PDB file of C-alpha atoms in Angstrom:
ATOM      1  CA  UNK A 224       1.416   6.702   5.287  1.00 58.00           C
ATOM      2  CA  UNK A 225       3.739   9.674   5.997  1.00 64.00           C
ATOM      3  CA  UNK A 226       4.351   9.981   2.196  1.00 66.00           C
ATOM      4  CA  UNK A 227       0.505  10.336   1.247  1.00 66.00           C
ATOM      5  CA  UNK A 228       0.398  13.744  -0.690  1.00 69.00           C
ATOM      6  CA  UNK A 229      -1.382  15.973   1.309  1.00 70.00           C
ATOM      7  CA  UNK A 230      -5.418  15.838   1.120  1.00 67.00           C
ATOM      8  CA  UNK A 231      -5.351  12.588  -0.185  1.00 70.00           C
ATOM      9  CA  UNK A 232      -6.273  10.208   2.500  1.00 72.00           C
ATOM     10  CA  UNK A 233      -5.801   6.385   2.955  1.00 74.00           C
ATOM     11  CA  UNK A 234      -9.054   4.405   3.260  1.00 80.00           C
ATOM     12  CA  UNK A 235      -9.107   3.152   6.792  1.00 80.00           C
ATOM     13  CA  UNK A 236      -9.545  -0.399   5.726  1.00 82.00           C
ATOM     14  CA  UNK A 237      -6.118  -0.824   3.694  1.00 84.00           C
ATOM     15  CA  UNK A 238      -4.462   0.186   7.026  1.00 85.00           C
ATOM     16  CA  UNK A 239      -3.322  -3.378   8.842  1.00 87.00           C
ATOM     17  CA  UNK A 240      -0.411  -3.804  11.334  1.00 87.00           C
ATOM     18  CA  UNK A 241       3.044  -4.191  10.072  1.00 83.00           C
ATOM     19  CA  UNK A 242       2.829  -8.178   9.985  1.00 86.00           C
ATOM     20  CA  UNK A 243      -0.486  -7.793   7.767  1.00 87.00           C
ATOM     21  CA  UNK A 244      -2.789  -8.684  10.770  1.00 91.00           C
ATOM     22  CA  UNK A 245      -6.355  -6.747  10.931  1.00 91.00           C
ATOM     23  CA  UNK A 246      -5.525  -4.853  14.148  1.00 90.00           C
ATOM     24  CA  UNK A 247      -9.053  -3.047  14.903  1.00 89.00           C
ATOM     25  CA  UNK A 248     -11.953  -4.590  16.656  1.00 91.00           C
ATOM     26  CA  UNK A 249     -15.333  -5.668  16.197  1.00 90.00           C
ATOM     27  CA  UNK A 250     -18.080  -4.558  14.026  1.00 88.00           C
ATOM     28  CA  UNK A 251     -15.510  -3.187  12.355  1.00 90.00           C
ATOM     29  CA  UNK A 252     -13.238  -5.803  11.572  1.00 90.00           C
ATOM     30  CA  UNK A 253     -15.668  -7.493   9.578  1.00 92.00           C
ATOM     31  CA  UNK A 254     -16.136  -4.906   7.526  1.00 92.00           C
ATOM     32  CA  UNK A 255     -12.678  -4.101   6.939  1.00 91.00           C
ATOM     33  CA  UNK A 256     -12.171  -8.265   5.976  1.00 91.00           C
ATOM     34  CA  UNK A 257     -15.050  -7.556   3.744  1.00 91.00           C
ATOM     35  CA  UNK A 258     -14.025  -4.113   2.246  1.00 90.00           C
ATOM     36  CA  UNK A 259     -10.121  -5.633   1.510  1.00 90.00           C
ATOM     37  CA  UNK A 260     -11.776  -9.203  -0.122  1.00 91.00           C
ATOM     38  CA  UNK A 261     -14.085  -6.849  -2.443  1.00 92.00           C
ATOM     39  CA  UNK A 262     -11.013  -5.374  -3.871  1.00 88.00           C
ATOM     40  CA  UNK A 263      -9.802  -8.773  -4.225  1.00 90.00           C
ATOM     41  CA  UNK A 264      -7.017  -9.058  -0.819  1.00 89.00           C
ATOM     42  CA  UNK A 265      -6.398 -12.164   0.027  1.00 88.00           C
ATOM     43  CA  UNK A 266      -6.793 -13.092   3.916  1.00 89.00           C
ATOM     44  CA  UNK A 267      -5.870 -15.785   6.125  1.00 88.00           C
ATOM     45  CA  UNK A 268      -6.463 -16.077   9.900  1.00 87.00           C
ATOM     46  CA  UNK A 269      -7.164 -12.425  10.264  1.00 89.00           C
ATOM     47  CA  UNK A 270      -3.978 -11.464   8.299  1.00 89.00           C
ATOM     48  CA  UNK A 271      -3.336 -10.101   4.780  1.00 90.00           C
ATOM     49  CA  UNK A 272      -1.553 -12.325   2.535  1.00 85.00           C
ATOM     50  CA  UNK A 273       1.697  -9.936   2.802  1.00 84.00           C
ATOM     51  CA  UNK A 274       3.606 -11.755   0.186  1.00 82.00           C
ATOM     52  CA  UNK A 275       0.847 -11.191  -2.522  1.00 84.00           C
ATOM     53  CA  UNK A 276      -0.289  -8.052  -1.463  1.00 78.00           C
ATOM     54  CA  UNK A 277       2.808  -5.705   0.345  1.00 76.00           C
ATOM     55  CA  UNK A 278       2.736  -2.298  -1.465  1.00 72.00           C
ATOM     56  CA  UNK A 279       6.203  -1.517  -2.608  1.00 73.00           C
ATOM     57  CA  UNK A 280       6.822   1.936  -3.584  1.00 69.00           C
ATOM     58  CA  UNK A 281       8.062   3.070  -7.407  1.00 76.00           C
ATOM     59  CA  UNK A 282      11.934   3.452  -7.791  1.00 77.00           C
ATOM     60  CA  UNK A 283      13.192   6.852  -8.170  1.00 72.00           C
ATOM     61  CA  UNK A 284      15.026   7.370 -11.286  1.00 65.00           C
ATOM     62  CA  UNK A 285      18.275   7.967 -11.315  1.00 57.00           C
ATOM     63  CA  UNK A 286      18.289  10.884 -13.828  1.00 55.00           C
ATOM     64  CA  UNK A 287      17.355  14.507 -11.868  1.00 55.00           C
ATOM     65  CA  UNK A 288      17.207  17.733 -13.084  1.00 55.00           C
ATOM     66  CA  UNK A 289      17.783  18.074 -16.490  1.00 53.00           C
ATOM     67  CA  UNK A 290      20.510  14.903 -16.060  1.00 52.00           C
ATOM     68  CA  UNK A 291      18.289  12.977 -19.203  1.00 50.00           C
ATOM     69  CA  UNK A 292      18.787  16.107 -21.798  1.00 50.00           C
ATOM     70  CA  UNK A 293      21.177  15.784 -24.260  1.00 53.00           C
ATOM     71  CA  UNK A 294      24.130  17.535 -25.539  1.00 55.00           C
ATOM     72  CA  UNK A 295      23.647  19.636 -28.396  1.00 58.00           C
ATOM     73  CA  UNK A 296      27.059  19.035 -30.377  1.00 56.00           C
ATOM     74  CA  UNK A 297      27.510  21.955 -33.159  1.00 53.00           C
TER      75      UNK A 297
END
């Protein structure tokens, strides 16, 4: 959550406990299970299906500034 770009939050709902497990309490529970199965999460005994679902975040490349141009050759 740390690396969220700043003023873009996180829906509440897609936050779960480490282990995938809904941690917040009723009424609101519910309606998190509900919110994460309309966007098509896949839960089991209060937890996310972690293996299906875990958010992995995009490789960096390995080419940084200006590493990818080319050599002019003359």
């Amino acid at each position: 959550m740390a690396a969220t770009p700043s003023g873009k939050g996180i829906p509440w709902h897609r936050v779960i406990g480490e282990r995938g497990k809904i941690l917040i309490r009723e009424p609101y529970a519910s309606l998190q299970r509900k919110l994460l199965e309309s966007e098509g999460v896949k839960i089991i005994e209060s937890r996310v299906d972690l293996k299906r679902h875990l958010w992995k975040p995009p490789k960096k490349s390995s080419l940084k500034h200006g590493a990818s141009k080319k050599r002019i050759q003359k």
